[in-house]
């Protein structure tokens, strides 16, 4: 199946259908902004200058009524678009598989090379109730499009008899807005036929689910983009946000190990198991568990008694495969093939979902599966009808819009008080049902009462002339569906199998979130709420089969849920899938697990567990599963309770369990533990170190640990926090903030990154640093204890314990506090650990300080490790040697620490001390990066940020002293032009060449420039100076903004895309006169020079020169004229800002100050 082709088509088709339908609405004088009043003219209506029959007038009014009812034109267009999309893909599936009752293709031709659909070609003979006179008229006028439209509508209406849920009779505004030109090349229908291989539709009805998931994918993406802007998931968006199609192999695994297991348990000799590729035998149990399991088996269960529910059925993937298994079960029990499909649909399969269209497709899918098994199944439906127990949630909100609904429902009842209580209860339970879905509980609903009410309304509706007709019609349409959903919600099932919605409650509308927190013990994610509800849906001794996020297995926030499961259920089978189990979900954040629970507890039962977390894509996970590797059998779930929080740590050895008994907790060793400060407004109160005046650091601004990238031992201190009295008052009093307790201020300890995509990593916290909630900290004054903890927490031993307690990427202090710490008293080992950790801190600090974003950066490594070298190549080589030695020294130290802690915990048979190079967080030399950083250092020296005469930061605020720069002079006015040619003697390229000459001497200047140009990349036939100029013009600023986290300290003023004028300034040297100086001393000078060059070129072109040269000069002249035009506009803008005398306040940060120069500065990407 070509999923890329399916996705591309579905995404395109949604947008095209919406556009086509909106245009069709416009032709009837209905747009998003206006609905024109029109009048009938006898038996016709005039719309946009065209006469239509009067039935168009009625359909148009129905469309208007729907738009007003919904209150959203776009939503109605969306509804009609997916209605036709569903019909088109259903027709395509049926015609390709030969399931259309007429046997005639509707969307395509069975003849190679003919684009005209068979239904048009066979219009006069097709077995449909067509008006042959009308067909002949269309054909005579060669109006094939109108003929096709006519036949398509008739075919859809005919399919209503067997598939009413998919093909509602078309005589309303959906017909009115059926797009034009359906047979035109590139239409939605033509591309459906051409873009998706016919073979994909023959693979099975699964393609319908994929088409629907991809169809809504753009809407889903928008919902998640909105979440980033704090727009919560609402009732209107929750179905799209949680739509996720389950991979086929996971579906098979869940169904075979629940539905299949149900059958096998009381038919152990059945040969069906051999057909089930994903079935996992839980192996022989001990006598006690085995006898208990045998005792709970219902040996009288017949196939038609089995009840299976998918409470989040989507487009029916689980139900379709359950049908497949049930069909074989029925056959093995001796049922006739022809009777099985109807029995399965009417007796065994139940489905619920909040998405109407997905449920349409689920119903369609199971009926198609039935048709696959019985070619006469459609005749059965026509003769007997079909009771499908798959429904989408309908709301009672419509019954409260007018009092008539309740009055109608009370008609003819004897006990009005009881009837009122039933009506009020039903309305209350299903108010906003599309938000709550299957977590709804139907307490105290009397189904007998509601069946009686349904019968009464159907029999008496024609006599209720005193009531609002629209209310009667809504009751007739929706009440049966509401009663049906009540019946399904009220049942108990042998098997509940589902892939529930994944959605953190913090992302959901407050109303739903509050309801969940009130009713369920799981208060973190919707999937866990579904897990709780599924237990209630399931019969005692029934099976719950789900694929969910794995967080419930480990996180402390799910501890109560785990306690409930371990107490009341038996984990029969669990496959920990980890990240990337779904093709559509990349990255490490969403990690899943697929499991089967027995809805009763069997003591000493040995469950089967499969670990697939280390395989990087869905295909490798499936392959590993089938190979039988990484399987753990006969794991008694009672052993999980020996670990604090009872994580589902099935792979844990006895030695690791023993550590939880012997080990101390963090609180026994550390002086204190704190989660950190919280500003609740980082944009206002946090800055990067380089943004603010250096003299305000350690007064208003304090160094701040805020987590950061994966890094061990030392570093990630690149932020400062506003610690003024006003700011601290805000942190203390604002309800969303948290002021760090004073006892934690400026204390030595350990800080870590709470959210990381790699292993846990922590660093030393120095006493001049405060810390954030994203970098929680452990306060330890004693150096030996501090280094012991630091060494342990950065070890492989701790990583493995944390995987038991929390397999997510968000490590909380509570997780660390549960890790067992075996703190030994052997003085020699303590000394060894202390020495190794101190070495690692020192190595890591040296590495951190080798890059200019460090507060303690002194000079570039090419200078620091130069050792007398007079070429940059040799200086780089010296630096590379030093960095490599540091790297491998730290790696060796980390491996030695791993070895020590493995020995302390007795885990020699389970863990190895090896450290992967990718996990060593000091950097080796990198030629491109380091040469570019040398260029950046040179620019810093040009502006006076650094000086060759003094180590460290020289100027970042305060009084600028030109005498600090004797060896290499800092630029006097702090404005450095960058141009594509050498227009200025002191432009940035000239200054850089002078810098290289000053540092490494004149004798090797040419060699050094060549080395630099080759490192940063040069074009063919390009001089070193030209390559360096091109880098400054096109690459430097992009690299600078990246290194400085989109908060650059050097700002690029640029005239536009022609890059005619460009100049860098240093924000710490900016004043209100900078722009005027830039305009008069640089921009005007450049305009004059370019103008002179234009005049020179014009003279050359007018002279007698070869044609090739003339073409070359024409091209250059065109470029210069564009640059002059660009600079003229820029001059006006620069003049405007210069006259304003714009001032900046460094405390406001780069982001805010940058906006003060709109149109003057380069975009930050």
mmCIF file of C-alpha atoms in Angstrom, residues 580-583 615-623:
data_model
loop_
_atom_site.group_PDB
_atom_site.id
_atom_site.type_symbol
_atom_site.label_atom_id
_atom_site.label_comp_id
_atom_site.label_asym_id
_atom_site.label_seq_id
_atom_site.Cartn_x
_atom_site.Cartn_y
_atom_site.Cartn_z
ATOM 1 C CA UNK A 580 7.999 5.317 16.935
ATOM 2 C CA UNK A 581 5.493 2.459 17.001
ATOM 3 C CA UNK A 582 3.200 4.519 14.763
ATOM 4 C CA UNK A 583 4.394 5.744 11.378
ATOM 5 C CA UNK A 615 13.759 -0.889 17.688
ATOM 6 C CA UNK A 616 13.525 2.373 15.785
ATOM 7 C CA UNK A 617 10.505 2.005 13.502
ATOM 8 C CA UNK A 618 7.188 0.132 13.331
ATOM 9 C CA UNK A 619 8.526 -2.460 10.883
ATOM 10 C CA UNK A 620 11.513 -3.410 13.013
ATOM 11 C CA UNK A 621 9.297 -3.642 16.091
ATOM 12 C CA UNK A 622 6.921 -6.008 14.307
ATOM 13 C CA UNK A 623 9.825 -8.058 12.990
#
